[in-house]
mmCIF file of C-alpha atoms in Angstrom:
data_model
loop_
_atom_site.group_PDB
_atom_site.id
_atom_site.type_symbol
_atom_site.label_atom_id
_atom_site.label_comp_id
_atom_site.label_asym_id
_atom_site.label_seq_id
_atom_site.Cartn_x
_atom_site.Cartn_y
_atom_site.Cartn_z
ATOM 1 C CA PRO R 12 -23.577 20.443 -30.400
ATOM 2 C CA PHE R 13 -23.792 21.671 -26.808
ATOM 3 C CA ILE R 14 -27.372 22.891 -27.099
ATOM 4 C CA PRO R 15 -29.905 21.754 -24.484
ATOM 5 C CA PRO R 16 -33.518 21.722 -25.720
ATOM 6 C CA LYS R 17 -35.248 25.111 -25.610
ATOM 7 C CA TYR R 18 -37.876 23.824 -23.186
ATOM 8 C CA TYR R 19 -35.150 23.173 -20.588
ATOM 9 C CA GLY R 20 -35.043 26.822 -19.621
ATOM 10 C CA LYS R 21 -32.378 29.392 -18.869
ATOM 11 C CA PRO R 22 -28.691 28.343 -18.875
ATOM 12 C CA PHE R 23 -27.430 27.602 -15.388
ATOM 13 C CA TYR R 24 -23.719 28.308 -15.871
ATOM 14 C CA GLN R 25 -22.801 31.796 -16.989
ATOM 15 C CA GLY R 26 -19.833 33.173 -15.077
ATOM 16 C CA PHE R 27 -17.474 30.180 -15.022
ATOM 17 C CA LYS R 28 -14.063 30.777 -16.580
ATOM 18 C CA ILE R 29 -11.866 28.111 -18.058
ATOM 19 C CA GLU R 30 -8.093 28.395 -17.944
ATOM 20 C CA ASN R 31 -6.988 27.698 -21.496
ATOM 21 C CA SER R 32 -4.012 28.343 -23.672
ATOM 22 C CA GLY R 33 -5.964 29.789 -26.605
ATOM 23 C CA PHE R 34 -4.357 29.388 -29.985
ATOM 24 C CA CYS R 35 -4.628 30.731 -33.521
ATOM 25 C CA ASN R 36 -7.531 28.580 -34.707
ATOM 26 C CA TYR R 37 -9.742 29.242 -31.688
ATOM 27 C CA PRO R 38 -9.898 32.668 -30.002
ATOM 28 C CA LYS R 39 -10.289 32.648 -26.204
ATOM 29 C CA GLY R 40 -13.810 34.113 -26.445
ATOM 30 C CA TYR R 41 -14.961 31.217 -28.623
ATOM 31 C CA ILE R 42 -13.406 28.660 -26.269
ATOM 32 C CA GLN R 43 -15.108 30.278 -23.262
ATOM 33 C CA THR R 44 -18.493 30.281 -25.025
ATOM 34 C CA GLU R 45 -18.171 26.609 -25.972
ATOM 35 C CA TYR R 46 -17.132 25.742 -22.408
ATOM 36 C CA LEU R 47 -20.241 27.387 -20.945
ATOM 37 C CA ARG R 48 -22.448 25.641 -23.504
ATOM 38 C CA TYR R 49 -20.829 22.342 -22.523
ATOM 39 C CA LEU R 50 -21.527 22.970 -18.807
ATOM 40 C CA ASN R 51 -25.140 23.840 -19.600
ATOM 41 C CA ASN R 52 -25.511 20.603 -21.550
ATOM 42 C CA ALA R 53 -23.981 18.654 -18.636
ATOM 43 C CA ASN R 54 -26.492 20.362 -16.347
ATOM 44 C CA TYR R 55 -29.303 19.246 -18.664
ATOM 45 C CA ALA R 56 -27.991 15.651 -18.615
ATOM 46 C CA ASP R 57 -27.852 15.813 -14.804
ATOM 47 C CA ASN R 58 -31.497 16.883 -14.795
ATOM 48 C CA LEU R 59 -32.430 13.856 -16.936
ATOM 49 C CA VAL R 60 -30.567 11.478 -14.589
ATOM 50 C CA GLY R 61 -32.487 13.038 -11.697
ATOM 51 C CA LYS R 62 -35.781 12.278 -13.478
ATOM 52 C CA ILE R 63 -34.775 8.634 -13.905
ATOM 53 C CA ILE R 64 -33.896 8.333 -10.207
ATOM 54 C CA ILE R 65 -37.193 9.954 -9.193
ATOM 55 C CA LYS R 66 -39.080 7.503 -11.429
ATOM 56 C CA LEU R 67 -37.189 4.530 -9.920
ATOM 57 C CA LYS R 68 -38.130 5.754 -6.433
ATOM 58 C CA GLU R 69 -41.777 6.246 -7.438
ATOM 59 C CA GLN R 70 -41.846 2.658 -8.733
ATOM 60 C CA LYS R 71 -40.129 1.482 -5.502
ATOM 61 C CA LEU R 72 -37.227 0.065 -7.539
ATOM 62 C CA PHE R 73 -34.425 2.402 -6.485
ATOM 63 C CA GLU R 74 -33.247 0.535 -3.365
ATOM 64 C CA ARG R 75 -32.715 -2.757 -5.197
ATOM 65 C CA SER R 76 -31.326 -1.199 -8.382
ATOM 66 C CA LEU R 77 -27.742 -1.068 -9.584
ATOM 67 C CA VAL R 78 -27.287 2.469 -10.936
ATOM 68 C CA ILE R 79 -24.167 3.388 -12.926
ATOM 69 C CA LEU R 80 -23.369 6.824 -14.284
ATOM 70 C CA THR R 81 -20.196 7.193 -16.340
ATOM 71 C CA SER R 82 -18.899 8.525 -19.625
ATOM 72 C CA ASP R 83 -16.760 7.343 -22.519
ATOM 73 C CA HIS R 84 -14.603 10.492 -22.612
ATOM 74 C CA GLY R 85 -14.246 14.053 -21.404
ATOM 75 C CA GLU R 86 -13.941 17.233 -23.457
ATOM 76 C CA ALA R 87 -10.989 19.539 -24.022
ATOM 77 C CA PHE R 88 -11.260 23.324 -24.175
ATOM 78 C CA ALA R 89 -7.685 24.212 -25.136
ATOM 79 C CA GLU R 90 -6.201 23.410 -21.730
ATOM 80 C CA HIS R 91 -3.428 21.727 -23.726
ATOM 81 C CA THR R 92 -4.037 23.475 -27.092
ATOM 82 C CA VAL R 93 -6.671 20.946 -28.211
ATOM 83 C CA MET R 94 -10.429 21.328 -28.635
ATOM 84 C CA GLY R 95 -12.866 18.418 -28.616
ATOM 85 C CA HIS R 96 -12.187 14.838 -27.600
ATOM 86 C CA GLY R 97 -10.369 11.702 -28.661
ATOM 87 C CA LYS R 98 -7.239 13.626 -29.632
ATOM 88 C CA THR R 99 -5.059 13.496 -26.509
ATOM 89 C CA VAL R 100 -4.772 11.609 -23.237
ATOM 90 C CA HIS R 101 -4.635 14.610 -20.917
ATOM 91 C CA ASN R 102 -6.990 14.482 -17.937
ATOM 92 C CA GLU R 103 -9.624 16.772 -19.435
ATOM 93 C CA GLN R 104 -10.294 14.012 -21.980
ATOM 94 C CA ILE R 105 -9.755 10.778 -20.027
ATOM 95 C CA HIS R 106 -10.664 11.626 -16.395
ATOM 96 C CA ILE R 107 -14.378 10.915 -16.514
ATOM 97 C CA PRO R 108 -17.278 10.893 -14.058
ATOM 98 C CA PHE R 109 -18.116 7.581 -12.455
ATOM 99 C CA LEU R 110 -20.890 7.046 -9.922
ATOM 100 C CA LEU R 111 -22.145 3.641 -8.838
ATOM 101 C CA LYS R 112 -25.023 2.837 -6.479
ATOM 102 C CA TYR R 113 -25.203 -0.777 -5.378
ATOM 103 C CA PRO R 114 -28.507 -2.468 -4.596
ATOM 104 C CA PHE R 115 -29.434 -1.928 -0.939
ATOM 105 C CA GLN R 116 -26.401 0.293 -0.399
ATOM 106 C CA LYS R 117 -26.534 2.138 2.911
ATOM 107 C CA LYS R 118 -23.290 4.129 3.047
ATOM 108 C CA GLN R 119 -21.612 6.419 0.557
ATOM 109 C CA ARG R 120 -17.997 5.643 -0.303
ATOM 110 C CA THR R 121 -15.348 7.311 -2.460
ATOM 111 C CA VAL R 122 -12.677 5.249 -4.224
ATOM 112 C CA HIS R 123 -9.519 7.282 -4.814
ATOM 113 C CA LYS R 124 -7.556 4.585 -6.646
ATOM 114 C CA ILE R 125 -7.032 4.859 -10.396
ATOM 115 C CA ASN R 126 -9.514 2.731 -12.328
ATOM 116 C CA SER R 127 -10.676 2.047 -15.846
ATOM 117 C CA HIS R 128 -13.784 0.761 -17.564
ATOM 118 C CA VAL R 129 -12.163 -2.686 -17.637
ATOM 119 C CA ASN R 130 -12.477 -2.782 -13.835
ATOM 120 C CA LEU R 131 -16.060 -1.559 -14.071
ATOM 121 C CA PHE R 132 -16.970 -4.544 -16.243
ATOM 122 C CA ARG R 133 -15.396 -6.955 -13.739
ATOM 123 C CA THR R 134 -17.324 -5.368 -10.888
ATOM 124 C CA ILE R 135 -20.678 -5.589 -12.680
ATOM 125 C CA ALA R 136 -20.005 -9.136 -13.913
ATOM 126 C CA SER R 137 -19.174 -10.288 -10.387
ATOM 127 C CA MET R 138 -22.440 -8.822 -9.124
ATOM 128 C CA VAL R 139 -24.835 -10.082 -11.770
ATOM 129 C CA SER R 140 -23.288 -13.556 -11.838
ATOM 130 C CA SER R 141 -24.229 -14.059 -8.176
ATOM 131 C CA ARG R 142 -27.478 -15.899 -7.638
ATOM 132 C CA GLU R 143 -28.141 -13.812 -4.577
ATOM 133 C CA LEU R 144 -27.279 -10.193 -3.867
ATOM 134 C CA ASN R 145 -26.890 -10.883 -0.139
ATOM 135 C CA ASN R 146 -23.092 -11.038 -0.411
ATOM 136 C CA LEU R 147 -22.752 -7.464 -1.678
ATOM 137 C CA HIS R 148 -20.360 -6.731 1.166
ATOM 138 C CA GLU R 149 -17.747 -8.751 -0.741
ATOM 139 C CA THR R 150 -18.394 -7.156 -4.140
ATOM 140 C CA THR R 151 -18.372 -3.514 -3.037
ATOM 141 C CA GLY R 152 -14.604 -3.563 -2.640
ATOM 142 C CA LYS R 153 -13.870 -5.195 -5.991
ATOM 143 C CA LEU R 154 -13.594 -1.938 -7.935
ATOM 144 C CA GLU R 155 -10.900 -0.671 -5.586
ATOM 145 C CA ASN R 156 -9.174 -4.049 -5.265
ATOM 146 C CA HIS R 157 -8.725 -4.392 -9.038
ATOM 147 C CA SER R 158 -6.653 -1.214 -9.073
ATOM 148 C CA ILE R 159 -4.231 -1.869 -6.208
ATOM 149 C CA ASN R 160 -0.608 -1.688 -7.408
ATOM 150 C CA ARG R 161 -1.767 -1.342 -10.983
ATOM 151 C CA MET R 162 -1.257 1.151 -13.716
ATOM 152 C CA VAL R 163 -3.850 2.209 -16.242
ATOM 153 C CA TYR R 164 -3.143 2.520 -19.956
ATOM 154 C CA SER R 165 -5.089 4.901 -22.192
ATOM 155 C CA ARG R 166 -4.792 5.757 -25.866
ATOM 156 C CA ALA R 167 -6.289 8.510 -28.025
ATOM 157 C CA ASN R 168 -7.923 7.864 -31.392
ATOM 158 C CA GLY R 169 -6.000 8.087 -34.631
ATOM 159 C CA THR R 170 -3.133 6.440 -36.423
ATOM 160 C CA ILE R 171 -0.394 8.438 -34.648
ATOM 161 C CA LEU R 172 0.529 6.932 -31.279
ATOM 162 C CA ASN R 173 -0.774 9.131 -28.492
ATOM 163 C CA ALA R 174 -0.984 7.149 -25.275
ATOM 164 C CA CYS R 175 -0.302 7.273 -21.553
ATOM 165 C CA ILE R 176 0.422 5.121 -18.543
ATOM 166 C CA ILE R 177 -0.980 6.351 -15.234
ATOM 167 C CA GLY R 178 0.218 5.196 -11.826
ATOM 168 C CA ASP R 179 -0.639 6.346 -8.322
ATOM 169 C CA ARG R 180 1.687 9.370 -8.495
ATOM 170 C CA PHE R 181 2.940 9.797 -12.042
ATOM 171 C CA LYS R 182 1.532 9.939 -15.547
ATOM 172 C CA TYR R 183 3.691 9.334 -18.615
ATOM 173 C CA ILE R 184 2.441 10.524 -22.032
ATOM 174 C CA TYR R 185 3.927 9.643 -25.392
ATOM 175 C CA ASP R 186 2.454 11.857 -28.124
ATOM 176 C CA SER R 187 3.863 11.526 -31.665
ATOM 177 C CA GLY R 188 7.461 11.299 -30.473
ATOM 178 C CA LYS R 189 7.080 13.912 -27.719
ATOM 179 C CA GLU R 190 7.273 12.725 -24.117
ATOM 180 C CA GLU R 191 5.531 14.242 -21.105
ATOM 181 C CA LEU R 192 5.759 13.272 -17.439
ATOM 182 C CA TYR R 193 3.480 14.703 -14.745
ATOM 183 C CA GLN R 194 3.483 14.211 -10.985
ATOM 184 C CA MET R 195 -0.265 13.822 -10.568
ATOM 185 C CA ASP R 196 -0.419 14.095 -6.776
ATOM 186 C CA ARG R 197 1.103 17.620 -7.009
ATOM 187 C CA ASP R 198 0.044 18.653 -10.514
ATOM 188 C CA PRO R 199 -3.419 17.195 -11.347
ATOM 189 C CA ASN R 200 -3.958 19.760 -14.142
ATOM 190 C CA GLU R 201 -0.796 18.634 -15.913
ATOM 191 C CA LYS R 202 0.897 22.030 -16.079
ATOM 192 C CA ILE R 203 4.538 21.090 -15.287
ATOM 193 C CA ASN R 204 6.080 18.648 -17.741
ATOM 194 C CA ARG R 205 8.888 17.002 -15.727
ATOM 195 C CA SER R 206 10.439 15.336 -18.786
ATOM 196 C CA GLU R 207 11.755 18.669 -20.120
#
């Protein structure tokens, strides 16, 4: 459930609105309430990550630490008539947060290429297999390099095939015999199905 502990204090998010389709099983008011509870829980998790970082700095371990923050899935709030997770491959469920701080990193960098957890494993393995961390200049680009001219495949849970292939510009979804095609550079919220 999206319920931060009572000691955490007052909910931070209250006025945010989610654009959702709403459907017979879930009224829009219920969806909105669940969305705000989800944001409050994410805020609580963010607070916990902050405490870990503060503790690493107090112990003088932060600079030489590899810190990774990611997720296994997102959460849907009826943007595409689905609530929860693991049911579809729309962005609200598979586009996840990913932050990585390398040891002794001096500059912040944003990677805009499409990636997956498979690439994350390669990046970490290449770092920890090195005897020395002095050659981090070479490893910092590995996450982006693994994704050049590649497509990412994702699949939802269940016995019915619900999967997608994502490229730099387009995303193709096959969901139980129904096909969807989105131009992601112009339609990141997947509103215009170009296969119709």
